[in-house]
mmCIF file of C-alpha atoms in Angstrom:
data_model
loop_
_atom_site.group_PDB
_atom_site.id
_atom_site.type_symbol
_atom_site.label_atom_id
_atom_site.label_comp_id
_atom_site.label_asym_id
_atom_site.label_seq_id
_atom_site.Cartn_x
_atom_site.Cartn_y
_atom_site.Cartn_z
ATOM 1 C CA TYR A 1 -47.750 32.356 22.926
ATOM 2 C CA SER A 2 -48.051 32.777 20.094
ATOM 3 C CA PRO A 3 -46.044 33.076 16.817
ATOM 4 C CA LEU A 4 -45.979 36.440 13.910
ATOM 5 C CA PHE A 5 -44.253 36.754 11.005
ATOM 6 C CA PHE A 6 -43.305 40.887 10.474
ATOM 7 C CA VAL A 7 -42.772 41.551 6.660
ATOM 8 C CA PHE A 8 -42.991 45.374 5.490
ATOM 9 C CA SER A 9 -41.951 46.255 1.392
ATOM 10 C CA TYR A 10 -42.070 48.983 -0.337
ATOM 11 C CA LEU A 11 -41.502 49.550 -4.633
ATOM 12 C CA ASP A 12 -38.014 49.315 -5.790
ATOM 13 C CA GLY A 13 -37.154 49.898 -9.342
ATOM 14 C CA ARG A 14 -36.736 46.210 -10.318
ATOM 15 C CA CYS A 15 -40.792 46.387 -12.834
ATOM 16 C CA LEU A 16 -40.786 50.023 -12.876
ATOM 17 C CA LYS A 17 -37.436 50.739 -14.421
ATOM 18 C CA GLY A 18 -36.047 54.260 -13.360
ATOM 19 C CA LEU A 19 -39.044 55.320 -11.745
ATOM 20 C CA TYR A 20 -39.053 54.729 -8.469
ATOM 21 C CA GLY A 21 -36.103 58.542 -8.356
ATOM 22 C CA ARG A 22 -33.100 59.358 -7.094
ATOM 23 C CA TYR A 23 -33.814 58.138 -3.602
ATOM 24 C CA SER A 24 -32.315 54.352 -1.582
ATOM 25 C CA LEU A 25 -33.966 53.410 0.836
ATOM 26 C CA ARG A 26 -33.806 50.849 3.207
ATOM 27 C CA LEU A 27 -36.574 49.698 6.479
ATOM 28 C CA HIS A 28 -36.618 49.388 10.013
ATOM 29 C CA PHE A 29 -39.002 48.261 12.306
ATOM 30 C CA GLU A 30 -39.417 47.797 16.011
ATOM 31 C CA PRO A 31 -41.967 46.244 17.854
ATOM 32 C CA TYR A 32 -42.841 47.066 21.289
ATOM 33 C CA TYR A 33 -45.155 46.351 24.138
ATOM 34 C CA ASP A 34 -48.314 49.412 23.376
ATOM 35 C CA GLY A 35 -47.754 51.797 25.490
ATOM 36 C CA ARG A 36 -43.617 51.225 26.246
ATOM 37 C CA PRO A 37 -42.097 52.755 23.478
ATOM 38 C CA ASN A 38 -38.371 52.165 25.595
ATOM 39 C CA ALA A 39 -35.320 50.805 26.149
ATOM 40 C CA GLU A 40 -36.864 48.286 27.639
ATOM 41 C CA GLY A 41 -40.233 48.008 26.040
ATOM 42 C CA TYR A 42 -38.706 46.810 22.473
ATOM 43 C CA ILE A 43 -38.681 43.709 22.152
ATOM 44 C CA VAL A 44 -36.914 42.805 18.842
ATOM 45 C CA ARG A 45 -35.300 46.109 17.098
ATOM 46 C CA TYR A 46 -34.145 45.567 13.272
ATOM 47 C CA HIS A 47 -32.227 47.762 11.170
ATOM 48 C CA GLY A 48 -32.290 46.030 7.510
ATOM 49 C CA ASN A 49 -29.520 44.089 5.953
ATOM 50 C CA TYR A 50 -27.408 45.502 2.720
ATOM 51 C CA LEU A 51 -28.773 42.791 0.127
ATOM 52 C CA MET A 52 -32.389 42.862 0.791
ATOM 53 C CA GLN A 53 -32.632 46.919 1.105
ATOM 54 C CA GLN A 54 -36.808 46.244 -0.898
ATOM 55 C CA VAL A 55 -38.809 44.269 2.115
ATOM 56 C CA VAL A 56 -38.123 43.518 6.155
ATOM 57 C CA SER A 57 -38.714 40.630 7.966
ATOM 58 C CA MET A 58 -38.614 38.408 10.688
ATOM 59 C CA GLU A 59 -40.828 35.922 12.257
ATOM 60 C CA LEU A 60 -40.671 35.640 16.618
ATOM 61 C CA ILE A 61 -41.995 32.624 17.892
ATOM 62 C CA ASP A 62 -42.859 32.975 21.345
ATOM 63 C CA LEU A 63 -44.957 36.293 21.985
ATOM 64 C CA LEU A 64 -46.896 37.320 25.240
ATOM 65 C CA ALA A 65 -50.303 37.247 24.206
ATOM 66 C CA SER A 66 -50.789 41.056 24.296
ATOM 67 C CA ASN A 67 -51.272 44.845 22.813
ATOM 68 C CA TYR A 68 -47.342 45.672 21.020
ATOM 69 C CA ALA A 69 -46.771 48.669 18.249
ATOM 70 C CA ILE A 70 -44.693 48.944 15.707
ATOM 71 C CA ASN A 71 -41.796 52.014 14.398
ATOM 72 C CA LEU A 72 -41.799 51.933 11.491
ATOM 73 C CA LYS A 73 -38.979 54.226 9.553
ATOM 74 C CA VAL A 74 -37.626 54.646 6.253
ATOM 75 C CA THR A 75 -34.153 56.173 5.696
ATOM 76 C CA GLY A 76 -33.790 58.008 2.111
ATOM 77 C CA GLU A 77 -30.196 58.037 0.751
ATOM 78 C CA GLN A 78 -30.014 60.797 -2.442
ATOM 79 C CA ASP A 79 -28.388 59.564 -5.751
ATOM 80 C CA SER A 80 -27.204 62.937 -7.319
ATOM 81 C CA ASP A 81 -26.301 60.914 -10.317
ATOM 82 C CA ALA A 82 -29.583 59.253 -10.766
ATOM 83 C CA GLN A 83 -32.202 60.012 -13.057
ATOM 84 C CA SER A 84 -35.638 62.079 -11.992
ATOM 85 C CA VAL A 85 -38.652 60.744 -12.809
ATOM 86 C CA GLU A 86 -38.902 63.186 -15.427
ATOM 87 C CA GLN A 87 -36.486 62.577 -18.031
ATOM 88 C CA VAL A 88 -37.029 58.597 -17.281
ATOM 89 C CA VAL A 89 -40.623 59.190 -18.942
ATOM 90 C CA LYS A 90 -39.705 61.314 -21.925
ATOM 91 C CA HIS A 91 -36.186 59.659 -22.561
ATOM 92 C CA GLU A 92 -38.110 56.120 -22.793
ATOM 93 C CA SER A 93 -40.403 57.872 -24.369
ATOM 94 C CA ALA A 94 -38.170 59.650 -27.555
ATOM 95 C CA GLN A 95 -36.570 56.281 -27.959
ATOM 96 C CA SER A 96 -39.943 53.796 -27.371
ATOM 97 C CA VAL A 97 -41.316 51.999 -30.192
ATOM 98 C CA GLU A 98 -43.528 50.329 -27.384
ATOM 99 C CA GLU A 99 -46.090 52.998 -26.593
ATOM 100 C CA GLU A 100 -48.464 50.696 -25.121
ATOM 101 C CA LYS A 101 -45.465 49.346 -22.646
ATOM 102 C CA LEU A 102 -44.697 52.336 -21.761
ATOM 103 C CA ASP A 103 -48.639 53.663 -20.707
ATOM 104 C CA GLN A 104 -48.715 50.080 -18.228
ATOM 105 C CA ALA A 105 -45.101 51.348 -16.699
ATOM 106 C CA GLY A 106 -46.782 54.936 -15.916
ATOM 107 C CA TYR A 107 -49.851 53.563 -15.316
ATOM 108 C CA GLY A 108 -48.411 50.852 -13.164
ATOM 109 C CA TYR A 109 -46.389 53.785 -11.658
ATOM 110 C CA GLU A 110 -48.938 55.527 -10.583
ATOM 111 C CA LEU A 111 -51.746 53.133 -8.678
ATOM 112 C CA ALA A 112 -48.165 52.019 -6.654
ATOM 113 C CA HIS A 113 -48.210 55.592 -5.639
ATOM 114 C CA ILE A 114 -51.702 56.131 -5.199
ATOM 115 C CA LYS A 115 -51.928 52.972 -2.902
ATOM 116 C CA ALA A 116 -48.544 53.672 -0.621
#
């Protein structure tokens, strides 16, 4: 037996201030024994909680040595009142006296989405 700890996360709006778009996302994951993606093969089903939407984690203390797979699911809910990324950039560039800060946020957004 051996312990295993899962952590999955995605970008959120705390750093990118509106550049995450019009969707709020939720993470779900289901580790299972490899080759048995059915009800009897699942170890646990984790559907996140409403307080921790950007990160899901779980610790499994007594896990047998074997091959495992993980179903990872991201569900999105559209917020039609939220501004699009393009609208946020236009607004911030018109309002901002700190062009360098906007450039840094835009560069960070591009890097994050290249890696994602």
